[in-house]
Short mmCIF file of C-alpha atoms and ligand atoms in Angstrom, two decimals:
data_model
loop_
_atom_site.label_atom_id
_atom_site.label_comp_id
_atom_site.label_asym_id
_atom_site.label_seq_id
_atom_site.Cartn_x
_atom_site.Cartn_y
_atom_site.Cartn_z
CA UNK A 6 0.00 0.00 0.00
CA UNK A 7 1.43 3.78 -0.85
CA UNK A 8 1.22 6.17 1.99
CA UNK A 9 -1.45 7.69 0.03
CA UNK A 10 -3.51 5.68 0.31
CA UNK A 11 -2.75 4.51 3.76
CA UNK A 12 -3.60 7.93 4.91
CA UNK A 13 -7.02 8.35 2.42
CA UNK A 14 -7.81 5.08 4.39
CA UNK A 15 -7.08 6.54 7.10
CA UNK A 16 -8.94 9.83 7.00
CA UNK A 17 -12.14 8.40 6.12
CA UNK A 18 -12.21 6.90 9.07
CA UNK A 19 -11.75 10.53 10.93
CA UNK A 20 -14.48 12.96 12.12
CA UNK A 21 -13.40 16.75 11.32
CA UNK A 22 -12.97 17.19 15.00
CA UNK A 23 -10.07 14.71 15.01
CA UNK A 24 -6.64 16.35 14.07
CA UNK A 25 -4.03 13.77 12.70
CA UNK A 26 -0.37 14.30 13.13
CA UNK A 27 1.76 12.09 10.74
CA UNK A 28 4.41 10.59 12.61
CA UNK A 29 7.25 10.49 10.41
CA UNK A 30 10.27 9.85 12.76
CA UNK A 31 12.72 7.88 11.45
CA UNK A 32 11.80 8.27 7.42
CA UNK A 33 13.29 9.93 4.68
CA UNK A 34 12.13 12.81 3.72
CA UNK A 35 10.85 11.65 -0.03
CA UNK A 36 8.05 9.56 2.31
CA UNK A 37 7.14 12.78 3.83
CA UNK A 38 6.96 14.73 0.08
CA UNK A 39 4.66 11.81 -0.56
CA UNK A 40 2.33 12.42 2.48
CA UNK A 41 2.61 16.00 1.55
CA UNK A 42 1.62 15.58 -1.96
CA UNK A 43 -1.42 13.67 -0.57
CA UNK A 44 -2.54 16.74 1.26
CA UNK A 45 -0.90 15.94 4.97
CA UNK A 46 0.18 19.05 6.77
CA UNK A 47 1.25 18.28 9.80
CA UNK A 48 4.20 15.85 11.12
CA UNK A 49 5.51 14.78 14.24
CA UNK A 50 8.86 13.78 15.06
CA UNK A 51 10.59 12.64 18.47
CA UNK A 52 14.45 13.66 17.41
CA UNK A 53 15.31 17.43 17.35
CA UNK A 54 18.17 17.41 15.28
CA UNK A 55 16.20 15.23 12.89
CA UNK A 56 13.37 17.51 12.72
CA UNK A 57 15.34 20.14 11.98
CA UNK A 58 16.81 19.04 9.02
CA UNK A 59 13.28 18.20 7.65
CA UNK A 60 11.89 21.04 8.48
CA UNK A 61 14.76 23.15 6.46
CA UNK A 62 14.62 21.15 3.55
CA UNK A 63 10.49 21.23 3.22
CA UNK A 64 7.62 23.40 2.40
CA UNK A 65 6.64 25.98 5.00
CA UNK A 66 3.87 25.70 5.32
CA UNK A 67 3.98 22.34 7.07
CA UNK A 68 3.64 22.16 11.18
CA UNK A 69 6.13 20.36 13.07
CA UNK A 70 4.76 18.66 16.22
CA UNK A 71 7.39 17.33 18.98
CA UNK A 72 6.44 14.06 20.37
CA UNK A 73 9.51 13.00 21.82
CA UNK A 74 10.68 12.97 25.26
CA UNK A 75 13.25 16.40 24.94
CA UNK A 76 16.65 17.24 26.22
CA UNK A 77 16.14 21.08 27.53
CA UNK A 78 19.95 21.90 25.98
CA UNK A 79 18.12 20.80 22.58
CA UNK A 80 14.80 23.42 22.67
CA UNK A 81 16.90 25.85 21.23
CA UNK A 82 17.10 24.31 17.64
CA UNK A 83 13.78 24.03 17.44
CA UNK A 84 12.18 26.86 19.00
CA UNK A 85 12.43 29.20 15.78
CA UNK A 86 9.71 27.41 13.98
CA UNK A 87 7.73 24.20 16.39
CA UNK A 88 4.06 24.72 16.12
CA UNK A 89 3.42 22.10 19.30
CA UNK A 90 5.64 20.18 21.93
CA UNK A 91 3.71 17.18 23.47
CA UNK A 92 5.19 15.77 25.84
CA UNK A 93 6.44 18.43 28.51
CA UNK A 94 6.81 16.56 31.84
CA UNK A 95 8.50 19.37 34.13
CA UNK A 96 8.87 22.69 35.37
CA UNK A 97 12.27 22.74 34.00
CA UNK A 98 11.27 22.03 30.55
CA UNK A 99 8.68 24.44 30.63
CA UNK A 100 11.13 27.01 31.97
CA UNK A 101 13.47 26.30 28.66
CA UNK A 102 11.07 26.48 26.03
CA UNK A 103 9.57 29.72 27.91
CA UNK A 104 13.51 31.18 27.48
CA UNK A 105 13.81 30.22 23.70
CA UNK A 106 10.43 31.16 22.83
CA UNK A 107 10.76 35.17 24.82
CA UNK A 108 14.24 34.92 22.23
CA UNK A 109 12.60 34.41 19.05
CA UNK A 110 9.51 36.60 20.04
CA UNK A 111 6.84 33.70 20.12
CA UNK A 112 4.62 31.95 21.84
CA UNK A 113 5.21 28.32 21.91
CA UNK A 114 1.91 26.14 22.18
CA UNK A 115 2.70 23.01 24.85
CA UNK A 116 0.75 19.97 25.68
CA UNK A 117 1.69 18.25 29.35
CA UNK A 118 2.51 14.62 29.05
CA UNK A 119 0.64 12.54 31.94
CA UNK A 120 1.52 9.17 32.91
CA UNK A 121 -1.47 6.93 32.47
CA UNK A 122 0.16 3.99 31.64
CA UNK A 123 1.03 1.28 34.30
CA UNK A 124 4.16 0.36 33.04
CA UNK A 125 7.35 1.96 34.49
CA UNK A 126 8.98 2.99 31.13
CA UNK A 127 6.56 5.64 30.44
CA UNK A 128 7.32 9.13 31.14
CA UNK A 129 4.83 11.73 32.53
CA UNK A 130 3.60 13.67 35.20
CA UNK A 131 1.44 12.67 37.97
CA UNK A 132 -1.96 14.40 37.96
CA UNK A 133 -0.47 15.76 41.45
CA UNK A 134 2.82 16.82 39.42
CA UNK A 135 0.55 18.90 37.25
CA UNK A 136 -1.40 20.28 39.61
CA UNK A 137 1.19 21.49 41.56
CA UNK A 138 2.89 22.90 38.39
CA UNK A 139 0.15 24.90 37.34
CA UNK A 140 0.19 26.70 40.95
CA UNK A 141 3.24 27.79 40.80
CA UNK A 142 4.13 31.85 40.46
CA UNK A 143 7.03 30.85 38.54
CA UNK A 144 4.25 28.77 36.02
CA UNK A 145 2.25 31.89 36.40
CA UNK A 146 4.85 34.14 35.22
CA UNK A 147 5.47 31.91 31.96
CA UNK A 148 4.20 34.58 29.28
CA UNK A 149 6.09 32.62 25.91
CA UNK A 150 4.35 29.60 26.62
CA UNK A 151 0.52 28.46 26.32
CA UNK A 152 -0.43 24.82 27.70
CA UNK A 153 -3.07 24.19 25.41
CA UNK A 154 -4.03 20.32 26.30
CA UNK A 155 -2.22 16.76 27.45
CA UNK A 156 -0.80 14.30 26.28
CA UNK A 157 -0.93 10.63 27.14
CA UNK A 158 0.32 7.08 26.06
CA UNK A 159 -1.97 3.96 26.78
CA UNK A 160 0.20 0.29 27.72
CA UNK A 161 1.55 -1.46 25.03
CA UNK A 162 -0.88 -4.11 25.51
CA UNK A 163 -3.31 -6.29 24.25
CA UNK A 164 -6.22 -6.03 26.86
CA UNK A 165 -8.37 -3.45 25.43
CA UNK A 166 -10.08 -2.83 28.55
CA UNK A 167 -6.73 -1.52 30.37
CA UNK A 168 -6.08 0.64 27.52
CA UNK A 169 -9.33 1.62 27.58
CA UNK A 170 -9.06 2.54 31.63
CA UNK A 171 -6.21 4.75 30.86
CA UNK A 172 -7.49 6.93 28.10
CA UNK A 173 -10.34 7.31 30.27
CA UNK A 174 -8.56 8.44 32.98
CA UNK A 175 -6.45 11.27 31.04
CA UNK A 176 -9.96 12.25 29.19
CA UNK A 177 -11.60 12.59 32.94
CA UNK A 178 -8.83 14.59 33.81
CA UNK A 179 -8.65 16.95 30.83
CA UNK A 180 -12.58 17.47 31.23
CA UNK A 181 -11.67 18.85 35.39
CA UNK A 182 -8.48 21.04 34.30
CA UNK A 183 -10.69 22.77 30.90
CA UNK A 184 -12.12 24.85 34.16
CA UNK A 185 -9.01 26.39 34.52
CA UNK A 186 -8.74 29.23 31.96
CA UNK A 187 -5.76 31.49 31.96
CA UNK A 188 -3.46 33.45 29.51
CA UNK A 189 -1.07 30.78 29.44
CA UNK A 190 -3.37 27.73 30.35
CA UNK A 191 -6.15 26.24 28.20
CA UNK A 192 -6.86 22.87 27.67
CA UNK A 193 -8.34 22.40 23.78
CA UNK A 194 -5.94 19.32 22.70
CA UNK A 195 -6.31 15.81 23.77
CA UNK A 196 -3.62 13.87 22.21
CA UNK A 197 -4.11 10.68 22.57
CA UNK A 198 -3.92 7.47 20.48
CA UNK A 199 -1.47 5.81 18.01
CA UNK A 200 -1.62 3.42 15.22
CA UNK A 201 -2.68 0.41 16.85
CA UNK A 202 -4.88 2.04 20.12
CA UNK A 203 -6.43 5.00 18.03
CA UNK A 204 -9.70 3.69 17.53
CA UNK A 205 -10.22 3.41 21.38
CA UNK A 206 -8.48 6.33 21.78
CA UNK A 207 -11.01 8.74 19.43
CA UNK A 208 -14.13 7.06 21.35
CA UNK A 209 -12.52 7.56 25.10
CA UNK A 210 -12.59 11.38 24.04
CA UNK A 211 -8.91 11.99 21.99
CA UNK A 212 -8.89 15.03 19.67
CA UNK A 213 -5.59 14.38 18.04
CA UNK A 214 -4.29 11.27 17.19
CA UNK A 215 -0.60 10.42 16.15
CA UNK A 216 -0.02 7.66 13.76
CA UNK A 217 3.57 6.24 12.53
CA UNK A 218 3.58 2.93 11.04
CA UNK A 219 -0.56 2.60 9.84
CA UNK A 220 0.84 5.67 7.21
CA UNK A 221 4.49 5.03 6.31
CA UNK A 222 4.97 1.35 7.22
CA UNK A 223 6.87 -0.43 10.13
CA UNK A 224 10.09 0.94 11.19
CA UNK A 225 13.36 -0.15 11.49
CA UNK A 226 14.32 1.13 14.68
CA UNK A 227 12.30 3.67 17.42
C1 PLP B 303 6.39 6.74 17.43
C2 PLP B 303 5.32 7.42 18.19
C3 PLP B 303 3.99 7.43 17.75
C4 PLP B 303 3.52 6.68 16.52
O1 PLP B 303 3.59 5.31 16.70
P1 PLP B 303 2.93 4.27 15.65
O2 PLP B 303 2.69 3.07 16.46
O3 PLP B 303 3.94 4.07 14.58
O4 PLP B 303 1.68 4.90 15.14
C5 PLP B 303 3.06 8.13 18.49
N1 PLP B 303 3.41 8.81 19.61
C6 PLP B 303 4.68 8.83 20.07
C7 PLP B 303 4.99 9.60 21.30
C8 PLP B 303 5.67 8.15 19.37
O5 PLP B 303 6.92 8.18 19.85
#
């Protein structure tokens, strides 16, 4: 199958109110023309130094989306041109892209990872973490950043039901913190779901999906 048509396929299956970021980490950059071509706009990538040399050598007009877990000495390389980091997990982080955002006069949109998964592996804040995050003067005082939803990844497992459970959980969440409006904190993104949980994903609530492999194939390493 081309990645055309994996990602008509794909589509159909979408309601407009689901946003699909095309995770292209790891392939060349003729597989992301091709997704381009077929209309796709939007790409996420986990390496910042790979990113970076994607984003200088296509259109413009595209939007890069951060999935990865970051390094805070790295924000700098992408901060000129990111259109969303999802997976912030600390005050430190936050701090960073806050810094390099203020330096290249913009506001850099930010989704908080939570950890809903059981297994250890799995980064994320606690829903305490977060709370206590948001508190914070220092948070408060953040004015070249906007947190503008969470981020979550389910087990890698086969019980639906657990998977099920955890999406739940982050959607329950995300439906308590939506209360809290501020300058630089409003929840509108649920990211949630990947190529082989997005299904449950879309009906436990998830607004944005982000699929790898169901569009460009298996990879050959993470
Ligand atoms: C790689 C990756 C994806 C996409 O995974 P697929 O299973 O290929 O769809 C989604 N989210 C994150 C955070 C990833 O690292």
């Amino acid at each position: 199958m081309s990645i055309q048509t994996n990602l008509e396929t794909l589509k159909n299956k979408l309601t407009e109110e689901v946003t699909l970021v095309a995770v292209s980490k790891t392939k060349p950059i003729a597989d992301l023309q091709e997704a381009y071509q077929a209309g796709q706009r939007i790409f996420g990538e986990n390496k910042i130094q790979e990113m970076t040399n994607k984003w200088e050598a296509l259109p413009k007009d595209i939007e890069w989306h951060m999935i990865g877990h970051i390094q805070t000495n790295k924000v700098k390389y992408m901060a000129p041109y990111v259109n969303l980091i999802h997976a912030v997990d600390s005050l430190k982080l936050l701090k960073e892209i806050n810094k390099q955002a203020a330096k290249n006069d913009r506001i850099i949109h930010c989704l908080l990872q939570l950890k809903i998964a059981k297994e250890e592996s799995k980064f994320g804040l606690s829903k305490e973490d977060l709370e206590e995050i948001i508190a914070l003067e220092a948070f408060k005082n953040f004015e070249n950043i906007k947190v503008v939803g969470l981020m979550g990844m389910a087990s890698f497992t086969d019980d639906e039901k657990q998977v099920r459970e955890e999406f739940s959980t982050l959607k329950n969440l995300f439906d308590q913190l939506k209360n809290i409006q501020t300058f630089n904190f409003e929840l509108q993104t649920l990211s949630m779901g990947m190529s082989g949980d997005y299904p449950i994903a879309i009906e436990c609530g998830s607004n944005m999906i982000r699929v790898g492999s169901a569009i460009f194939g298996a990879r050959n390493y993470i």
